[in-house]
Short mmCIF file of C-alpha atoms in Angstrom, two decimals:
data_model
loop_
_atom_site.label_atom_id
_atom_site.label_comp_id
_atom_site.label_asym_id
_atom_site.label_seq_id
_atom_site.Cartn_x
_atom_site.Cartn_y
_atom_site.Cartn_z
CA UNK O 1 -98.34 -83.34 30.08
CA UNK O 2 -97.00 -84.01 26.52
CA UNK O 3 -99.89 -84.36 23.80
CA UNK O 4 -97.65 -83.90 20.87
CA UNK O 5 -98.17 -87.64 19.97
CA UNK O 6 -101.89 -88.56 19.29
CA UNK O 7 -103.34 -91.39 21.13
CA UNK O 8 -106.88 -92.63 21.66
CA UNK O 9 -107.75 -95.65 24.16
CA UNK O 10 -111.30 -95.73 23.68
CA UNK O 11 -112.73 -96.64 20.27
CA UNK O 12 -115.42 -99.19 19.15
CA UNK O 13 -115.98 -101.21 15.72
CA UNK O 14 -118.58 -103.33 14.23
CA UNK O 15 -117.72 -106.14 16.53
CA UNK O 16 -119.92 -104.34 19.08
CA UNK O 17 -121.82 -101.12 18.40
CA UNK O 18 -119.15 -99.03 16.39
CA UNK O 19 -120.19 -98.33 12.66
CA UNK O 20 -116.78 -98.88 11.33
CA UNK O 21 -115.07 -102.01 10.68
CA UNK O 22 -111.68 -102.83 12.19
CA UNK O 23 -110.12 -102.09 8.87
CA UNK O 24 -111.76 -98.72 8.30
CA UNK O 25 -111.36 -97.47 11.96
CA UNK O 26 -107.66 -98.21 11.72
CA UNK O 27 -107.41 -96.61 8.45
CA UNK O 28 -109.25 -93.55 9.87
CA UNK O 29 -106.68 -93.70 12.80
CA UNK O 30 -103.73 -93.51 10.81
CA UNK O 31 -105.19 -90.69 8.30
CA UNK O 32 -105.88 -88.53 11.60
CA UNK O 33 -102.23 -89.13 12.69
CA UNK O 34 -102.79 -91.45 15.74
CA UNK O 35 -99.61 -93.21 17.20
CA UNK O 36 -101.37 -95.52 19.88
CA UNK O 37 -104.65 -96.82 19.95
CA UNK O 38 -107.04 -99.13 21.99
CA UNK O 39 -110.07 -100.87 20.64
CA UNK O 40 -112.53 -101.46 23.74
CA UNK O 41 -115.35 -102.98 22.12
CA UNK O 42 -118.36 -103.48 24.91
CA UNK O 43 -118.58 -107.05 26.20
CA UNK O 44 -116.46 -108.64 23.58
CA UNK O 45 -112.87 -109.45 22.33
CA UNK O 46 -114.01 -110.79 19.03
CA UNK O 47 -112.29 -108.05 17.11
CA UNK O 48 -108.96 -108.01 18.71
CA UNK O 49 -106.96 -110.54 16.73
CA UNK O 50 -107.88 -108.56 13.47
CA UNK O 51 -107.08 -105.18 14.80
CA UNK O 52 -103.63 -106.58 16.26
CA UNK O 53 -102.63 -107.61 12.68
CA UNK O 54 -103.94 -104.60 11.04
CA UNK O 55 -102.00 -102.50 13.49
CA UNK O 56 -98.74 -104.27 12.76
CA UNK O 57 -99.63 -103.63 9.06
CA UNK O 58 -100.31 -100.14 9.55
CA UNK O 59 -97.43 -99.26 12.25
CA UNK O 60 -99.95 -98.56 15.21
CA UNK O 61 -98.90 -99.23 18.65
CA UNK O 62 -101.88 -101.46 19.53
CA UNK O 63 -103.24 -102.06 23.13
CA UNK O 64 -105.93 -104.69 23.39
CA UNK O 65 -108.95 -103.66 25.37
CA UNK O 66 -112.59 -104.30 26.31
CA UNK O 67 -115.37 -102.29 27.78
CA UNK O 68 -117.69 -103.65 30.73
CA UNK O 69 -120.91 -102.09 32.10
CA UNK O 70 -120.96 -102.80 35.62
CA UNK O 71 -123.69 -102.09 38.39
CA UNK O 72 -123.66 -98.84 40.56
CA UNK O 73 -126.11 -97.23 43.09
CA UNK O 74 -127.65 -95.59 40.49
CA UNK O 75 -127.55 -96.82 36.92
CA UNK O 76 -124.34 -98.13 35.66
CA UNK O 77 -120.74 -97.61 35.30
CA UNK O 78 -118.34 -98.46 32.70
CA UNK O 79 -114.74 -100.15 32.98
CA UNK O 80 -112.32 -100.47 30.56
CA UNK O 81 -109.83 -103.04 30.39
CA UNK O 82 -106.15 -102.73 28.76
CA UNK O 83 -103.47 -105.27 27.65
CA UNK O 84 -106.22 -107.94 28.24
CA UNK O 85 -105.60 -111.77 27.03
CA UNK O 86 -108.47 -112.48 24.94
CA UNK O 87 -107.86 -116.25 25.22
CA UNK O 88 -108.45 -116.13 29.12
CA UNK O 89 -111.24 -118.64 29.74
CA UNK O 90 -112.93 -117.04 32.55
CA UNK O 91 -113.15 -113.87 30.74
CA UNK O 92 -114.79 -115.73 27.86
CA UNK O 93 -117.10 -117.35 29.93
CA UNK O 94 -118.41 -114.05 31.21
CA UNK O 95 -118.57 -112.66 27.78
CA UNK O 96 -120.57 -115.42 26.45
CA UNK O 97 -123.09 -115.04 28.83
CA UNK O 98 -123.10 -111.12 28.42
CA UNK O 99 -123.68 -111.63 24.54
CA UNK O 100 -126.65 -113.77 24.78
CA UNK O 101 -128.15 -110.98 27.17
CA UNK O 102 -127.58 -108.35 24.67
CA UNK O 103 -129.33 -110.30 22.08
CA UNK O 104 -132.23 -111.03 24.12
CA UNK O 105 -132.58 -107.38 25.28
CA UNK O 106 -132.54 -106.17 21.95
CA UNK O 107 -135.21 -108.57 20.90
CA UNK O 108 -137.37 -107.44 23.62
CA UNK O 109 -136.86 -103.36 22.97
CA UNK O 110 -137.74 -104.08 19.22
CA UNK O 111 -141.06 -105.63 20.13
CA UNK O 112 -141.78 -102.85 22.50
CA UNK O 113 -141.02 -100.32 19.78
CA UNK O 114 -143.46 -102.30 17.68
CA UNK O 115 -145.97 -101.91 20.44
CA UNK O 116 -145.60 -98.29 20.65
CA UNK O 117 -145.94 -97.03 17.35
CA UNK O 118 -142.38 -96.90 15.95
CA UNK O 119 -141.86 -100.37 14.58
CA UNK O 120 -138.64 -101.49 13.03
CA UNK O 121 -137.67 -104.92 11.86
CA UNK O 122 -135.58 -107.45 13.97
CA UNK O 123 -133.98 -108.73 10.80
CA UNK O 124 -132.84 -105.14 10.08
CA UNK O 125 -131.41 -104.58 13.49
CA UNK O 126 -129.46 -107.85 13.37
CA UNK O 127 -128.21 -107.02 9.79
CA UNK O 128 -126.74 -103.85 11.29
CA UNK O 129 -125.01 -105.61 13.94
CA UNK O 130 -123.44 -107.79 10.96
CA UNK O 131 -122.42 -110.40 13.33
CA UNK O 132 -121.39 -108.37 16.14
CA UNK O 133 -122.46 -107.53 19.62
CA UNK O 134 -126.05 -106.24 19.03
CA UNK O 135 -127.19 -103.17 20.94
CA UNK O 136 -129.03 -99.88 21.33
CA UNK O 137 -126.83 -98.17 18.52
CA UNK O 138 -128.03 -100.73 16.09
CA UNK O 139 -131.73 -100.22 16.76
CA UNK O 140 -131.14 -96.26 16.84
CA UNK O 141 -129.60 -96.69 13.21
CA UNK O 142 -132.86 -98.95 12.05
CA UNK O 143 -135.15 -96.10 13.86
CA UNK O 144 -133.11 -93.39 11.77
CA UNK O 145 -133.78 -95.60 8.48
CA UNK O 146 -137.33 -95.63 8.99
CA UNK O 147 -137.79 -91.82 9.53
CA UNK O 148 -138.55 -91.90 13.32
CA UNK O 149 -135.32 -89.97 14.18
CA UNK O 150 -133.12 -87.56 12.49
CA UNK O 151 -129.78 -88.92 13.76
CA UNK O 152 -129.05 -91.89 16.33
CA UNK O 153 -128.60 -89.66 19.40
CA UNK O 154 -132.13 -88.21 18.51
CA UNK O 155 -133.29 -91.85 18.57
CA UNK O 156 -131.64 -92.58 22.05
CA UNK O 157 -133.06 -89.44 23.52
CA UNK O 158 -136.61 -89.86 22.45
CA UNK O 159 -136.92 -93.58 21.92
CA UNK O 160 -134.85 -96.00 23.55
CA UNK O 161 -133.02 -94.09 26.58
CA UNK O 162 -133.50 -95.28 29.98
CA UNK O 163 -136.73 -93.18 30.50
CA UNK O 164 -138.54 -94.39 27.07
CA UNK O 165 -141.19 -96.79 27.08
CA UNK O 166 -139.47 -99.17 24.97
CA UNK O 167 -136.12 -99.33 27.26
CA UNK O 168 -135.17 -102.60 28.68
CA UNK O 169 -132.21 -102.83 31.19
CA UNK O 170 -129.43 -104.76 30.32
CA UNK O 171 -127.54 -107.52 32.35
CA UNK O 172 -124.65 -105.93 34.32
CA UNK O 173 -122.02 -107.56 36.41
CA UNK O 174 -120.61 -106.38 39.78
CA UNK O 175 -117.89 -103.65 39.64
CA UNK O 176 -115.36 -106.10 41.61
CA UNK O 177 -116.37 -108.82 39.04
CA UNK O 178 -115.31 -106.55 35.98
CA UNK O 179 -111.95 -105.48 37.68
CA UNK O 180 -111.28 -109.19 38.62
CA UNK O 181 -111.91 -110.24 35.09
CA UNK O 182 -109.61 -107.73 33.68
CA UNK O 183 -106.99 -108.16 36.36
CA UNK O 184 -107.11 -111.93 35.85
CA UNK O 185 -106.67 -111.95 32.15
CA UNK O 186 -103.46 -109.98 32.83
CA UNK O 187 -105.31 -106.52 31.98
CA UNK O 188 -105.15 -102.98 33.63
CA UNK O 189 -108.58 -101.83 34.81
CA UNK O 190 -109.62 -98.00 34.41
CA UNK O 191 -112.82 -96.17 35.13
CA UNK O 192 -114.24 -94.87 32.05
CA UNK O 193 -116.13 -91.47 31.58
CA UNK O 194 -116.82 -90.59 35.23
CA UNK O 195 -118.63 -87.42 34.29
CA UNK O 196 -121.43 -86.07 32.30
CA UNK O 197 -121.29 -86.01 28.55
CA UNK O 198 -123.13 -83.95 26.17
CA UNK O 199 -122.21 -86.06 23.39
CA UNK O 200 -123.78 -89.08 24.65
CA UNK O 201 -127.47 -89.72 25.34
CA UNK O 202 -128.37 -90.02 29.07
CA UNK O 203 -124.48 -89.90 30.24
CA UNK O 204 -124.57 -88.49 33.62
CA UNK O 205 -121.99 -87.90 36.27
CA UNK O 206 -121.34 -91.31 38.28
CA UNK O 207 -123.57 -91.01 41.52
CA UNK O 208 -121.37 -90.53 44.58
CA UNK O 209 -118.40 -90.31 42.25
CA UNK O 210 -115.42 -90.11 44.80
CA UNK O 211 -117.00 -93.02 47.12
CA UNK O 212 -117.27 -95.16 43.98
CA UNK O 213 -113.50 -94.33 42.98
CA UNK O 214 -112.49 -95.23 46.38
CA UNK O 215 -114.19 -98.78 46.02
CA UNK O 216 -112.74 -99.34 42.78
CA UNK O 217 -109.28 -98.66 44.14
CA UNK O 218 -109.71 -101.22 46.53
CA UNK O 219 -110.81 -103.67 44.02
CA UNK O 220 -107.64 -102.99 41.66
CA UNK O 221 -108.21 -100.30 39.15
CA UNK O 222 -105.11 -98.35 38.13
CA UNK O 223 -106.60 -95.43 36.22
CA UNK O 224 -109.46 -93.02 35.28
CA UNK O 225 -110.74 -91.52 31.90
CA UNK O 226 -109.89 -87.92 32.25
CA UNK O 227 -109.43 -86.74 28.67
CA UNK O 228 -112.59 -88.08 27.34
CA UNK O 229 -114.63 -87.33 24.31
CA UNK O 230 -116.30 -83.83 24.73
CA UNK O 231 -115.02 -83.26 28.22
CA UNK O 232 -114.36 -79.34 28.78
CA UNK O 233 -111.14 -78.20 29.93
CA UNK O 234 -112.78 -77.70 33.57
CA UNK O 235 -114.05 -81.35 33.60
CA UNK O 236 -110.47 -82.75 32.59
CA UNK O 237 -108.91 -80.66 35.32
CA UNK O 238 -111.38 -82.00 37.74
CA UNK O 239 -110.68 -85.62 36.73
CA UNK O 240 -107.00 -85.26 36.78
CA UNK O 241 -107.31 -83.95 40.58
CA UNK O 242 -109.47 -87.09 41.24
CA UNK O 243 -106.66 -89.31 39.55
CA UNK O 244 -103.84 -87.45 41.78
CA UNK O 245 -105.93 -87.86 44.73
CA UNK O 246 -106.48 -91.48 44.28
CA UNK O 247 -103.16 -92.19 42.81
CA UNK O 248 -104.56 -93.37 39.37
CA UNK O 249 -103.44 -92.90 35.89
CA UNK O 250 -105.12 -90.20 33.95
CA UNK O 251 -106.35 -92.07 30.78
CA UNK O 252 -108.56 -91.09 27.74
CA UNK O 253 -110.06 -91.34 24.35
CA UNK O 254 -112.84 -90.36 22.05
CA UNK O 255 -115.22 -93.25 22.56
CA UNK O 256 -115.66 -93.02 18.90
CA UNK O 257 -118.56 -95.19 17.27
CA UNK O 258 -118.79 -93.53 14.24
CA UNK O 259 -122.57 -93.04 14.49
CA UNK O 260 -123.33 -90.20 12.65
CA UNK O 261 -124.37 -87.98 15.74
CA UNK O 262 -123.53 -84.18 14.97
CA UNK O 263 -121.53 -83.61 17.92
CA UNK O 264 -119.53 -87.12 18.37
CA UNK O 265 -115.62 -86.53 18.68
CA UNK O 266 -113.40 -88.01 16.20
CA UNK O 267 -110.67 -90.45 16.97
CA UNK O 268 -107.75 -88.49 18.33
CA UNK O 269 -109.77 -85.39 19.24
CA UNK O 270 -108.86 -85.88 22.75
CA UNK O 271 -106.64 -88.34 24.30
CA UNK O 272 -104.03 -89.18 27.00
CA UNK O 273 -100.71 -87.50 27.45
CA UNK O 274 -97.43 -89.50 26.34
CA UNK O 275 -96.92 -89.89 30.21
CA UNK O 276 -100.09 -91.69 30.79
CA UNK O 277 -99.30 -94.37 27.93
CA UNK O 278 -95.89 -94.96 29.41
CA UNK O 279 -97.12 -95.48 32.94
CA UNK O 280 -99.77 -97.83 31.58
CA UNK O 281 -96.93 -100.01 29.81
CA UNK O 282 -94.71 -99.86 32.92
CA UNK O 283 -97.57 -101.23 35.01
CA UNK O 284 -98.13 -103.99 32.55
CA UNK O 285 -94.51 -105.09 32.37
CA UNK O 286 -93.57 -104.75 36.15
#
């Protein structure tokens, strides 16, 4: 596999839970020598138009993307969409519902934090979201500012992870619906981060992974994230093997949020080979 050209197909901006604006993120990607990128904000396409325009200015090959959370037998799985049409009516209808749920969930978590002795201001959380998709990373940042945690991952691990008293589950769509929305908008669906990641709080291997992949293939996914964030060589090899077994394209990216966590990968630290980018583009145009 050819990794001589750096790519990153999993990036987040302030339009969801990333810390960098589209302009700052794309500037960082250029500084780090990336060629092809995809911005995959959670449950929103609001930053894609700006990212497309900036990519054109900066000479970056840009793939419009999104990241959905979907129900699983245990917990949730994430599904990435590449080459999506942000104007698709069905897609935007679902995203509107998910955005409203995100706001309600965050408000409930802030209320619970106040009840459990680690109060943060909802106004400050909203300010940190800066008009984007509000979520736990903004709450974590507020907790760090108040001195309740040393960094955002510490806040997640102790105060707002799925085992914590202030945790509130978020609304998740079914995996088939996520894939259908992506495919219906002209995109390509890819299973994100299937294995444990030490850089992400609570990120565990997907329960019954091969059975899950088999179902997703039937629904219409075309890829799986193998070259992900902080994955070890053994983890990459395992996911590439699964990709080969199920006829999927091995994709990848840093899942960069700019959150200030001490072990967070940077854009381009790990990404897909040139062959994977070409396979995705060929599928899109076929």
